[in-house]
Tab-separated table of C-alpha atoms and ligand atoms in Angstrom:
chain	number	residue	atom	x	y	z
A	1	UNK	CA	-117.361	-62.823	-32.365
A	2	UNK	CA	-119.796	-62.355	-29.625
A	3	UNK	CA	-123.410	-63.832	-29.686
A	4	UNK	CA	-125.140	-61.639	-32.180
A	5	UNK	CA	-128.085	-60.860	-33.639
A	6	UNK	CA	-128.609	-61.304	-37.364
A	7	UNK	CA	-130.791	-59.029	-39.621
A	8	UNK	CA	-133.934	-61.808	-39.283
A	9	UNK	CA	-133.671	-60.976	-35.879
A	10	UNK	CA	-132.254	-64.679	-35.131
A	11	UNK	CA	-129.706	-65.376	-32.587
A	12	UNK	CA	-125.893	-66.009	-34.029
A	13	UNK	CA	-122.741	-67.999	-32.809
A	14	UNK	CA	-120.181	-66.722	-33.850
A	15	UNK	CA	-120.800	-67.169	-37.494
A	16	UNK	CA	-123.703	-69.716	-37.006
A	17	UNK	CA	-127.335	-69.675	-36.925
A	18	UNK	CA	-128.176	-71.216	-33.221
A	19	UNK	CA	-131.896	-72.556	-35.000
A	20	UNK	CA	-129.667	-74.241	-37.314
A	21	UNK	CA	-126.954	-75.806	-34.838
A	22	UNK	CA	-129.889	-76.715	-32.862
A	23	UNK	CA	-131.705	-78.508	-35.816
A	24	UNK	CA	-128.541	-80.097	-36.304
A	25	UNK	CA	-127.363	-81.672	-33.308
A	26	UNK	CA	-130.414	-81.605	-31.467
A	27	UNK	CA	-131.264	-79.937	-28.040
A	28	UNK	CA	-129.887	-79.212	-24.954
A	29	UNK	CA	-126.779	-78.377	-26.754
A	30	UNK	CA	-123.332	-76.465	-25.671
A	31	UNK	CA	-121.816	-74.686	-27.998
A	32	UNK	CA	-118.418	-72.990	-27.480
A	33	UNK	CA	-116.835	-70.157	-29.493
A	34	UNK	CA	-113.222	-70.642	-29.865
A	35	UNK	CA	-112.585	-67.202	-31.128
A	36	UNK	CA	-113.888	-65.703	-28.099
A	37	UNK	CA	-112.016	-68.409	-25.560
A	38	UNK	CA	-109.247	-67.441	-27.880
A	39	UNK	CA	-108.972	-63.387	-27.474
A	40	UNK	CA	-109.718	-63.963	-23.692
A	41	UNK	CA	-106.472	-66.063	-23.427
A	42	UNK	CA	-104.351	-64.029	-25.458
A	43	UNK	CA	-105.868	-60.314	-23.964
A	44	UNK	CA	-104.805	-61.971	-20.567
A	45	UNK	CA	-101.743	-63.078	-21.612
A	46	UNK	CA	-100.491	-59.548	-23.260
A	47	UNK	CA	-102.104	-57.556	-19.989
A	48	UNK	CA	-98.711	-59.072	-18.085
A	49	UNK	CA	-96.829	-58.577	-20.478
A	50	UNK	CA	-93.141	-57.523	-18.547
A	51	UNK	CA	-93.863	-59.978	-16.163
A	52	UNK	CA	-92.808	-63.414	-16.084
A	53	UNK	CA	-96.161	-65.352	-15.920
A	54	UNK	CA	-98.058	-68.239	-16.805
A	55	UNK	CA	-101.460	-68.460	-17.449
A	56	UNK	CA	-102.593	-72.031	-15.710
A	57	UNK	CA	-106.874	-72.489	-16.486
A	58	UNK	CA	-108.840	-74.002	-14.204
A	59	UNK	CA	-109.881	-77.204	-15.393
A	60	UNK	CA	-112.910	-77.533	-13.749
A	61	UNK	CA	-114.445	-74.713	-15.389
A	62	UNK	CA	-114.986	-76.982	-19.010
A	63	UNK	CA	-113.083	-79.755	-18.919
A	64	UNK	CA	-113.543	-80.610	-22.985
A	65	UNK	CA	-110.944	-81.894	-24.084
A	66	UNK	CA	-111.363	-79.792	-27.308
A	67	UNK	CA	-111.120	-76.620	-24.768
A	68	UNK	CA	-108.098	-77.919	-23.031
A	69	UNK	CA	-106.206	-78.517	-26.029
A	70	UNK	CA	-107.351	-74.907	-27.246
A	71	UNK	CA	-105.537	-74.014	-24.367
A	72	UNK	CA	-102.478	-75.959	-24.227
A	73	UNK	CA	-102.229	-75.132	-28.000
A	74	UNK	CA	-102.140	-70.909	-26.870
A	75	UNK	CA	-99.487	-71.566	-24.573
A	76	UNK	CA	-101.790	-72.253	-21.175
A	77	UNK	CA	-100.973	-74.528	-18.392
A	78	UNK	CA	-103.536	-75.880	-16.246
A	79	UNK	CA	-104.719	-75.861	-12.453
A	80	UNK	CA	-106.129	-78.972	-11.590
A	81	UNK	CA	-108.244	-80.481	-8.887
A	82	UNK	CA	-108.247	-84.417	-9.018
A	83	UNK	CA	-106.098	-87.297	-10.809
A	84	UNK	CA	-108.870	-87.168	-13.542
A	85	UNK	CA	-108.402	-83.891	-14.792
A	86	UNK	CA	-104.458	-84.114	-14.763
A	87	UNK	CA	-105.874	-87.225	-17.374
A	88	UNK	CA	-107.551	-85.052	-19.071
A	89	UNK	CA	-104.875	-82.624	-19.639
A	90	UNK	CA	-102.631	-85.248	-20.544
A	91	UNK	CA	-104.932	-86.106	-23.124
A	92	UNK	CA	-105.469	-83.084	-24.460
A	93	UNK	CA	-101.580	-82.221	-24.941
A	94	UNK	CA	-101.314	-80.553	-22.485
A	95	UNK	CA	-97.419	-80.273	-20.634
A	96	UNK	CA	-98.061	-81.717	-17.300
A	97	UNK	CA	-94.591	-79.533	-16.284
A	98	UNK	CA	-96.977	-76.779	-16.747
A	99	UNK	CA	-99.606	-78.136	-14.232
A	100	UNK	CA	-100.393	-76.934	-10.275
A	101	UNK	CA	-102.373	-79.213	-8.691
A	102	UNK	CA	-105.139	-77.531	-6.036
A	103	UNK	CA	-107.603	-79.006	-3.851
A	104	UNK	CA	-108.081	-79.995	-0.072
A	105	UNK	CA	-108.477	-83.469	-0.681
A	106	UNK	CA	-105.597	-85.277	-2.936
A	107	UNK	CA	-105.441	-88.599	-2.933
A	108	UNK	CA	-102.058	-90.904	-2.409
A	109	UNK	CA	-102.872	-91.977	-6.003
A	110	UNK	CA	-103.488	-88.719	-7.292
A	111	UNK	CA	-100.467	-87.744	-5.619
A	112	UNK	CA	-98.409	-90.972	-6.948
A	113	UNK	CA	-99.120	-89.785	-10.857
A	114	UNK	CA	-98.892	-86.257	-10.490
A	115	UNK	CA	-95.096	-86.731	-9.352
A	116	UNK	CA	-94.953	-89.546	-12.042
A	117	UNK	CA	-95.804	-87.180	-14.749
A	118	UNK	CA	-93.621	-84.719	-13.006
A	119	UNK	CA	-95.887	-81.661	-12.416
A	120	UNK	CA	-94.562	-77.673	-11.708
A	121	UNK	CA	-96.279	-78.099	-8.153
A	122	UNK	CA	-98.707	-79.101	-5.291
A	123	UNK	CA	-100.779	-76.250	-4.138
A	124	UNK	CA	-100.690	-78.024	-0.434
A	125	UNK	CA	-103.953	-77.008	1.842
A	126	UNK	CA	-102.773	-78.485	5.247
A	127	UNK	CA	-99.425	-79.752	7.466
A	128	UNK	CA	-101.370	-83.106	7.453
A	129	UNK	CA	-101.159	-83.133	2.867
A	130	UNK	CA	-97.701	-81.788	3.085
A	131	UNK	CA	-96.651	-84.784	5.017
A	132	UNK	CA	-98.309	-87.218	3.219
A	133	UNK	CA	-96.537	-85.857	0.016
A	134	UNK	CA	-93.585	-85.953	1.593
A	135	UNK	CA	-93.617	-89.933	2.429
A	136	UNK	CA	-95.036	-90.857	-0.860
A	137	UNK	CA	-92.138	-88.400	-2.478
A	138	UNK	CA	-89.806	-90.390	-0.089
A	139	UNK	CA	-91.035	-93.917	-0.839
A	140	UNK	CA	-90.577	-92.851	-4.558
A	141	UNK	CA	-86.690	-91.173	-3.869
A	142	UNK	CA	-87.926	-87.775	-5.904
A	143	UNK	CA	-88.295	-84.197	-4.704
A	144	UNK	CA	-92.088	-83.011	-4.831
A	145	UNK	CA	-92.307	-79.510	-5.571
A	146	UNK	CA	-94.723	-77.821	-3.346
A	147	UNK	CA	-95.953	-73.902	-2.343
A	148	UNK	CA	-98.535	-73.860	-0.017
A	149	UNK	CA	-102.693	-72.160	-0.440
A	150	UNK	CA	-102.237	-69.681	2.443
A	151	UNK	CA	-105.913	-68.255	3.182
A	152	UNK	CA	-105.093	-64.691	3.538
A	153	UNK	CA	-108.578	-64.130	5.245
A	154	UNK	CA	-110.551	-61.569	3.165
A	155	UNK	CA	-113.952	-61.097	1.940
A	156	UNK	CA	-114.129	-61.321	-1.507
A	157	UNK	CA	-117.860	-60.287	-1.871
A	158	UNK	CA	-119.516	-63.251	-3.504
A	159	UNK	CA	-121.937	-65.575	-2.829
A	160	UNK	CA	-120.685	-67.673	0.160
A	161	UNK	CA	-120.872	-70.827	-1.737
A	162	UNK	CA	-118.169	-69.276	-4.285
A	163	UNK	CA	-116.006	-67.542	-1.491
A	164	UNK	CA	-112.643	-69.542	-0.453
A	165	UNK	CA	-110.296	-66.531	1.228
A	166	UNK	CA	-112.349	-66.485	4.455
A	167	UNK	CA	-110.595	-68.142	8.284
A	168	UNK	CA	-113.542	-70.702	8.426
A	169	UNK	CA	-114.037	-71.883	5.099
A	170	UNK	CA	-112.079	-75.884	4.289
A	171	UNK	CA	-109.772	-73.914	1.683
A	172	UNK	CA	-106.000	-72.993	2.273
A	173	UNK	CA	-103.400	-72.969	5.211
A	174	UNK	CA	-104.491	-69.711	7.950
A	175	UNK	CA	-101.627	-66.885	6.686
A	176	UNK	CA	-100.799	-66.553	10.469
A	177	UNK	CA	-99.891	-71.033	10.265
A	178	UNK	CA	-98.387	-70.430	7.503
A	179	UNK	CA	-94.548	-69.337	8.472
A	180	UNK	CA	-94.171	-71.781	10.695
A	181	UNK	CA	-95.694	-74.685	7.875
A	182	UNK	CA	-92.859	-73.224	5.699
A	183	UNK	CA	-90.579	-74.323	7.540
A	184	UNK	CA	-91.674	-78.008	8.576
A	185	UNK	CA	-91.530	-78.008	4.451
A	186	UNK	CA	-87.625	-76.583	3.961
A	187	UNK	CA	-86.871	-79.081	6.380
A	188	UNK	CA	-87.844	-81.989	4.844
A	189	UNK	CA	-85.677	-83.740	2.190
A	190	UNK	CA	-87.830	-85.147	0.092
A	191	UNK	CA	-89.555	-81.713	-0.403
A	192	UNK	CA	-88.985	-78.573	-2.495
A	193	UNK	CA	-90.405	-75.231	-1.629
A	194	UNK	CA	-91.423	-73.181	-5.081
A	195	UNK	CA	-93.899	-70.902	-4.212
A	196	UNK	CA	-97.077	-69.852	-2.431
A	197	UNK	CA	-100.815	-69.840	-3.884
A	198	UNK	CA	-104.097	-67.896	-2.432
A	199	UNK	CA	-107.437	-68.507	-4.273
A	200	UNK	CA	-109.844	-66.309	-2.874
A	201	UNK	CA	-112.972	-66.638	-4.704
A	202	UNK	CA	-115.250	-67.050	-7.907
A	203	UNK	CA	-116.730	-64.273	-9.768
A	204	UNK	CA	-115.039	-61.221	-7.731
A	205	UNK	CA	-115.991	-58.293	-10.085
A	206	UNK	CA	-113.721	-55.476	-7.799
A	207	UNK	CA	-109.743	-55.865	-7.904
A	208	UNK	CA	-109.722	-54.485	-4.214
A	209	UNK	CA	-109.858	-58.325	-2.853
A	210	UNK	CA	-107.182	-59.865	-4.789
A	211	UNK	CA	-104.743	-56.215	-4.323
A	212	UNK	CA	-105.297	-56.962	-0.491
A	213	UNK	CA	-105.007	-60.858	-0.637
A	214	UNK	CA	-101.728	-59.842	-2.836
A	215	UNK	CA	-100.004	-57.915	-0.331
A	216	UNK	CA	-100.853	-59.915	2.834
A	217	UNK	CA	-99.237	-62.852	0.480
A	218	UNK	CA	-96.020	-60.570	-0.599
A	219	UNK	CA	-95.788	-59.813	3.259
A	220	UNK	CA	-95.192	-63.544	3.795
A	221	UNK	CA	-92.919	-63.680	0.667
A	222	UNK	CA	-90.681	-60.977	2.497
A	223	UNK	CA	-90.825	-63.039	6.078
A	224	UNK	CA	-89.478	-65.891	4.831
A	225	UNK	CA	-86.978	-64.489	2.695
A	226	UNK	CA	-85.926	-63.384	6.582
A	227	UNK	CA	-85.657	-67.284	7.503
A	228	UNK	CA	-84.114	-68.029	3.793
A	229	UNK	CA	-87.120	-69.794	2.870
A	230	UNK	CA	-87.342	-68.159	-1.173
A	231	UNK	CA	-89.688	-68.606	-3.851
A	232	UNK	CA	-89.672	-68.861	-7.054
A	233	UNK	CA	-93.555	-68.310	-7.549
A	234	UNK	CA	-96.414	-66.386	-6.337
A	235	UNK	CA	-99.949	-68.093	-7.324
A	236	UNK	CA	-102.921	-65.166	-7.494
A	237	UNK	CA	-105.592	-67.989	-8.084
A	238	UNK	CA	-108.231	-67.183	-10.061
A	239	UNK	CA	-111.649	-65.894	-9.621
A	240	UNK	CA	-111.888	-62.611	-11.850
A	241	UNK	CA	-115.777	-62.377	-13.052
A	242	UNK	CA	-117.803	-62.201	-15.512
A	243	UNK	CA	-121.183	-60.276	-16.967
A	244	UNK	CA	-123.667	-62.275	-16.281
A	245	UNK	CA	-126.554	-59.533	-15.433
A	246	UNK	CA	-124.857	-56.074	-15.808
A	247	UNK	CA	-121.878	-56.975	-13.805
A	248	UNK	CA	-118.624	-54.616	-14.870
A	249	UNK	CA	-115.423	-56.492	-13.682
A	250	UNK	CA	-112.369	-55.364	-14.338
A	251	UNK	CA	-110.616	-55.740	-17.710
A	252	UNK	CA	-107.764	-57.984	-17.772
A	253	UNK	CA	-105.475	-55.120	-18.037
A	254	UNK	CA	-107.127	-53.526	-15.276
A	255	UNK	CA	-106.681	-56.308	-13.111
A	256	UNK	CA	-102.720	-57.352	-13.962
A	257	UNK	CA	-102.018	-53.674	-13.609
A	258	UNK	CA	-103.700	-53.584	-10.076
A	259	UNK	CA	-101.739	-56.142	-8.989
A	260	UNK	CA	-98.042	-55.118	-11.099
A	261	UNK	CA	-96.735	-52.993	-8.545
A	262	UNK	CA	-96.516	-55.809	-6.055
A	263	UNK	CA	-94.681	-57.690	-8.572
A	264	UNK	CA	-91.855	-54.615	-9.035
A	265	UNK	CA	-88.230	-55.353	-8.206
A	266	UNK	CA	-88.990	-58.893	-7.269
A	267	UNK	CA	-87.832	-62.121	-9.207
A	268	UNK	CA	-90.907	-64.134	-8.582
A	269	UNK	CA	-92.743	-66.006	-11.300
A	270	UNK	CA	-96.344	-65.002	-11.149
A	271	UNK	CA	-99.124	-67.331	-12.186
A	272	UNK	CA	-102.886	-67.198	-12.361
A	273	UNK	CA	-105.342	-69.864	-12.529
A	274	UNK	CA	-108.800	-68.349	-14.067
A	275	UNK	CA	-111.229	-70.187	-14.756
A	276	UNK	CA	-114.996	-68.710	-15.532
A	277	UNK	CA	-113.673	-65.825	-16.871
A	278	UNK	CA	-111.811	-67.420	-19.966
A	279	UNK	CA	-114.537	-69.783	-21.179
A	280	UNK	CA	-117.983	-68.337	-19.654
A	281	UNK	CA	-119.133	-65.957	-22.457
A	282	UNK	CA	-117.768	-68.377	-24.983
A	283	UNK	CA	-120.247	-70.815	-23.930
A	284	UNK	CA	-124.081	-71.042	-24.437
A	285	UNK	CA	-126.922	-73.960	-23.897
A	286	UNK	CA	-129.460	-73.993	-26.391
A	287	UNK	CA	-132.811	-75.695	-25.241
A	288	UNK	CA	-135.974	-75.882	-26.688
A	289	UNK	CA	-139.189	-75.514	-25.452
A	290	UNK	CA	-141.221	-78.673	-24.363
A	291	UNK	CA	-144.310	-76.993	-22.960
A	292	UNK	CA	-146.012	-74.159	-21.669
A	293	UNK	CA	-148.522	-74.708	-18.588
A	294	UNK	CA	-149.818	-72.424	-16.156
A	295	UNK	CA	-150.112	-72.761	-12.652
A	296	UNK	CA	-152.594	-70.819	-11.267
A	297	UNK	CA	-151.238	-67.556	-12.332
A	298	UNK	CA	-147.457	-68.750	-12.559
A	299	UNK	CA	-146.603	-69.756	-16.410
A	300	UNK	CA	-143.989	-72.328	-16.534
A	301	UNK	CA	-141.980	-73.147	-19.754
A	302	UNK	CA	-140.926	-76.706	-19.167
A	303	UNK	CA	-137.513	-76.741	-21.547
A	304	UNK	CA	-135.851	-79.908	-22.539
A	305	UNK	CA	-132.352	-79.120	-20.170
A	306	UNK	CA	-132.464	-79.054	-16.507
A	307	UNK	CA	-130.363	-78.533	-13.315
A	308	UNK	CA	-128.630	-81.851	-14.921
A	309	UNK	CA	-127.668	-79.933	-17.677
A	310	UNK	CA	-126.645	-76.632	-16.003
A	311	UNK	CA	-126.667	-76.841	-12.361
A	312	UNK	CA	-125.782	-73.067	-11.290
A	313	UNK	CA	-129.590	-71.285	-11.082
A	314	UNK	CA	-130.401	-74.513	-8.838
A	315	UNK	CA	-127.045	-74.893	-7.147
A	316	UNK	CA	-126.481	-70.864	-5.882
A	317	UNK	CA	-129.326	-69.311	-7.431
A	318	UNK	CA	-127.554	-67.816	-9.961
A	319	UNK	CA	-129.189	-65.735	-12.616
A	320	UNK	CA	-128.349	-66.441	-16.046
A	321	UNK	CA	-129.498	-64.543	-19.470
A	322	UNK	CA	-132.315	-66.255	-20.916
A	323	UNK	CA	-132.088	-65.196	-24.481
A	324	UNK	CA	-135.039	-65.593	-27.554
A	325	UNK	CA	-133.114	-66.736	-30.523
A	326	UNK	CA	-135.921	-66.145	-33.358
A	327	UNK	CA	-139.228	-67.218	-34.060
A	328	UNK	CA	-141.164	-64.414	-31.610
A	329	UNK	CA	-144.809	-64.579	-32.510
A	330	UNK	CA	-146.438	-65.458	-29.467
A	331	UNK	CA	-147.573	-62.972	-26.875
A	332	UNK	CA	-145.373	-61.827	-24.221
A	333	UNK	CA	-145.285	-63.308	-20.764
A	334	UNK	CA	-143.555	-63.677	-17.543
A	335	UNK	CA	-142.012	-67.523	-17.018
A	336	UNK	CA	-140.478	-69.558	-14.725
A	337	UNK	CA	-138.147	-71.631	-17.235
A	338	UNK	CA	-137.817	-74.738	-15.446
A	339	UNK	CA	-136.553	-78.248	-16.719
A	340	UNK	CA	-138.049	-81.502	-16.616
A	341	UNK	CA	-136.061	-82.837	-13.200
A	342	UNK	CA	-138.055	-84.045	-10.513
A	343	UNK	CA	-136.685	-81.569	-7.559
A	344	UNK	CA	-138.675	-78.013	-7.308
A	345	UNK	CA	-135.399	-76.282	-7.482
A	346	UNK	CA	-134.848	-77.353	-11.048
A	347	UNK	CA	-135.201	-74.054	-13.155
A	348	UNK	CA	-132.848	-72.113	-15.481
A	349	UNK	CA	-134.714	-68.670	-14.788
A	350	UNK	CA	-137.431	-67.066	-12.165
A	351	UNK	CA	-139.758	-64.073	-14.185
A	352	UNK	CA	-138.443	-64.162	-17.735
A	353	UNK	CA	-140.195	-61.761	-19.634
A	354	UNK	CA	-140.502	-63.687	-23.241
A	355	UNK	CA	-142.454	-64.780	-26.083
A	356	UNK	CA	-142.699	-68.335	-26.239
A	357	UNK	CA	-144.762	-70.875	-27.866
A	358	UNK	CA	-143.823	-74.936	-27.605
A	359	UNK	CA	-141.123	-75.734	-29.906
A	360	UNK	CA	-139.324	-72.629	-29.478
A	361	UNK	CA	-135.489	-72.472	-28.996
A	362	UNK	CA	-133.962	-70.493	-26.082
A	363	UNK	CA	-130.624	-69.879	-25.408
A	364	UNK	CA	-128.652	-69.681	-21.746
A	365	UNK	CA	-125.596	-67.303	-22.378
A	366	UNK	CA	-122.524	-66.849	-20.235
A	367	UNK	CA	-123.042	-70.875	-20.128
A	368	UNK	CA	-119.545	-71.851	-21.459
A	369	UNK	CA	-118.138	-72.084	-17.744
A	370	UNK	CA	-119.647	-74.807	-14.387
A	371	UNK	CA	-121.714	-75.576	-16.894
A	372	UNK	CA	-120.746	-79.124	-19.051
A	373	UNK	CA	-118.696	-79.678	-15.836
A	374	UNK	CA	-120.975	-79.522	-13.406
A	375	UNK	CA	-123.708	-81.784	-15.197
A	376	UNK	CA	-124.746	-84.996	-13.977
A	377	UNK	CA	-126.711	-88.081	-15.451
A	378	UNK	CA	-129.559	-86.847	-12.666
A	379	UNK	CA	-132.915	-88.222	-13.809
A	380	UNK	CA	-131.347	-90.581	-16.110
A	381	UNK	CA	-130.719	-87.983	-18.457
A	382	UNK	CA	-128.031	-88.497	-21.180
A	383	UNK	CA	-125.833	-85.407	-21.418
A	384	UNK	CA	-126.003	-83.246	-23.885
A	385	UNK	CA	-123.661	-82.795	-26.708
A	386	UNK	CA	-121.297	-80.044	-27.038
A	387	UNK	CA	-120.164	-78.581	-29.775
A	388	UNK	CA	-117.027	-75.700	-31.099
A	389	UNK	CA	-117.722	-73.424	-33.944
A	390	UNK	CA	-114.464	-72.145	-35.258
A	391	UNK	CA	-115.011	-69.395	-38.058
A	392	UNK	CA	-117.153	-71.092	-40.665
A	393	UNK	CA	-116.795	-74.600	-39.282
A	394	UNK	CA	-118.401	-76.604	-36.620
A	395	UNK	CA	-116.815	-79.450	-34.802
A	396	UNK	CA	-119.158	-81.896	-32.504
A	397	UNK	CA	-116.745	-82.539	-29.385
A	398	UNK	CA	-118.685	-84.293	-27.301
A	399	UNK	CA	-121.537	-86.386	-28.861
A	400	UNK	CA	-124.812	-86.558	-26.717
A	401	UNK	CA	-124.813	-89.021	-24.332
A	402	UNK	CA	-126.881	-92.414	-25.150
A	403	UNK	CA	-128.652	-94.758	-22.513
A	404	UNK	CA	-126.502	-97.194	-23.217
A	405	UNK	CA	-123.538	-94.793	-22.116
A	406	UNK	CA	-125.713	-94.052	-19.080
A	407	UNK	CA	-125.876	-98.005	-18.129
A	408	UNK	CA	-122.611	-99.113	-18.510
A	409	UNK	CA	-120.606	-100.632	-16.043
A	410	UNK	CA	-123.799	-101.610	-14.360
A	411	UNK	CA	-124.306	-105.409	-13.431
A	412	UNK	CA	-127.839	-107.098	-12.566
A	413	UNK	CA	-127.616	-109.442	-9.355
A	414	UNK	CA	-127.628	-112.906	-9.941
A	415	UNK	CA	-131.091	-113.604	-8.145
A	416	UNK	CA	-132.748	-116.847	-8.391
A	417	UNK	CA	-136.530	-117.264	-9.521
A	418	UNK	CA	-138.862	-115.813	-6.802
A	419	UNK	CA	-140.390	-118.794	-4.781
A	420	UNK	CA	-144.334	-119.048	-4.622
B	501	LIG	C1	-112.098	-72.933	-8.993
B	501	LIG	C2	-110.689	-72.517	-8.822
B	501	LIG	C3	-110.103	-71.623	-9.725
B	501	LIG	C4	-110.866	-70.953	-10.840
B	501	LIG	O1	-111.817	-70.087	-10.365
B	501	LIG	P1	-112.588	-69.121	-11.390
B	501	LIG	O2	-113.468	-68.327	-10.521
B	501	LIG	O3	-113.321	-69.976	-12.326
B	501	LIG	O4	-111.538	-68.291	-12.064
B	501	LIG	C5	-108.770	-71.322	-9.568
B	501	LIG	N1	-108.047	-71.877	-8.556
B	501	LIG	C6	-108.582	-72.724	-7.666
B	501	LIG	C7	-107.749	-73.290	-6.591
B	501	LIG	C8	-109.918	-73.072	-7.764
B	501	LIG	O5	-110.456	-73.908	-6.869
């Protein structure tokens, strides 16, 4: 059930008061839907139907364990970006066999376990990775599976920040490099070829990019079919969008059936690694209201999460929904909602218009994805809790962070008392 409204005029999670959940487990608090994460997955996963596909989430979106095993419960496998969320899958029950491992930067370690564990495949960003995986995959005496992250070079109309598909961004092998990488890779013995990937973006609300990303891809497919190079796979990435301000992206049947045509009279496994769009509206912060101050004629509302808790306003500037969730009273004003971190880029939302008094609880929507995952202990600031409703019941799946948590580890320096 979407966030709703309730006849009081109070804000409700799925089937739970958000004053109440709030009251509860205290403030900032995530709380996740898993009805909603739930239709998202399975919506996606009946849009391509007739095609063989797998659905492969990107970790880094949430990485709660709660939401991964959600996941790996529906079916999902998982894209991953580092040694500790392939842990984290692991975990969370997830089938490692079902895991494609992305990223620009993977370590021989990282490497080392993933091959351990026996993973579907490297997504391999450069000749330099590919040979590295090669002589670990050698030392070892397996075959790595690998398809490479071609960068098919187009604009997929986001913030710059978010866009990966473009010549001079770090991401993916140049499509015109790409042939000639494929081939260095059949060569090598230790090495088997499965498919290709291209991740083009975040938050692309248009299907145009990924149709044209798809068919510069399926032109490679066919080019080294010539050289008998074939795949089993083609990777679309991820990146479809969300609503987070009036945005209409495509539906997920309006996407897969974009892209189907490509797909026809070919054998090819297709797989997908989205991220934002199955776990963003599922997710919301709830924060309360420390303070209200003015500034000359600026009001602030200093709320108790910052760009610790939820980094994207401060990180790109993105604007999230600041939503009321009850209690109304006061008189209605424009504020800056800003947290309590020490950087003047710390805010949650620029000209809110919203009645506010201290104490009151507001509610970030669309926070369920880069949200947890991006958070940091910044400030000293304990992380908040997170928390899944599930029809009537609410599970805590993360309990807040204490100081304690925030100190451990840490050792003090043997120093000697200070001489006169
Ligand atoms: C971040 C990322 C994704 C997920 O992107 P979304 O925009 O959240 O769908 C998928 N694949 C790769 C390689 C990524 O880096």
């Amino acid at each position: 059930m979407p966030p709703s409204t309730s006849l009081q005029g109070r804000l409700r999670l799925g089937q739970h008061d958000a004053e109440a959940l709030a009251e509860r487990f205290g403030t900032p608090l995530y709380v996740y839907d898993r009805a909603l994460i739930e239709s998202r997955y399975r919506s996606l996963d009946a849009a391509f139907s007739g095609l063989r596909h797998r659905i492969c989430y990107a970790v880094k979106a949430n990485s709660n364990l709660a939401v991964l095993q959600l996941l790996a419960h529906l079916g999902a496998g998982f894209d991953i970006v580092s040694g500790g969320e392939l842990a984290r899958v692991v975990a969370a029950g997830g089938d490692p066999g079902k895991v494609v491992f992305s990223g620009v930067g993977k370590s021989p370690a990282e490497i080392e376990e993933a091959l351990r564990l026996g993973i579907h495949c490297f997504n391999v960003e450069s000749a330099a990775e590919l040979d590295l995986i090669a002589s670990i995959a050698a030392a070892r005496g397996v075959l790595a599976p690998v398809s490479l992250r071609v960068n098919p070079d187009v604009d997929a109309g986001t913030h710059p920040y978010i866009s990966t598909g473009l010549r001079d961004n770090k991401f993916g092998v140049p499509i015109e490099e790409a042939l000639a990488l494929y081939r260095h890779a059949a060569a090598q013995p230790y090495l088997r070829v499965t498919g290709i990937d291209c991740h083009i973006g975040s938050q692309l609300v248009s299907v145009q990019p990924f149709v044209d990303a798809l068919q510069r891809v399926m032109h490679l497919v066919d080019q080294l079919a010539e050289h008998d190079i074939h795949l089993g796979h083609v990777d679309i990435g991820g990146g479809l969008g969300v609503s987070y301000r009036g945005e209409q992206p495509p539906s997920a049947q309006d996407y897969v059936e974009a892209l189907r045509p490509q797909f026809h009279g070919r054998q090819l496994q297709i797989i997908c690694e989205p991220g934002r769009w199955l776990v963003a509206d599922a997710g919301t912060l709830l924060t309360r209201v420390l303070c209200l101050k003015d500034n000359g004629d600026r009001h602030f509302a200093v709320v108790d999460a910052a760009m610790n808790d939820l980094l994207r306003p401060a990180l790109y500037g993105a604007w999230m929904q600041i939503r009321e969730t009850g209690d109304v009273a006061a008189e209605e004003r424009l504020y800056d909602v800003v947290g309590p971190v020490c950087e003047s880029a710390d805010h949650l939302g620029k000209d809110r218009l919203l009645r506010l008094r201290a104490g009151s609880l507001l509610a970030v929507m669309q926070a369920g994805a880069y949200g947890f995952s991006m958070s940091s202990n910044y400030n000293t600031r304990p992380r908040p809790a997170e928390v899944m409703v599930d029809a009537d019941q609410v599970y805590l799946v993360r309990r807040r962070e204490t100081l304690a948590d925030l100190m451990h580890g840490e050792t003090l320096l043997p120093l000697t008392a200070a001489k006169e």
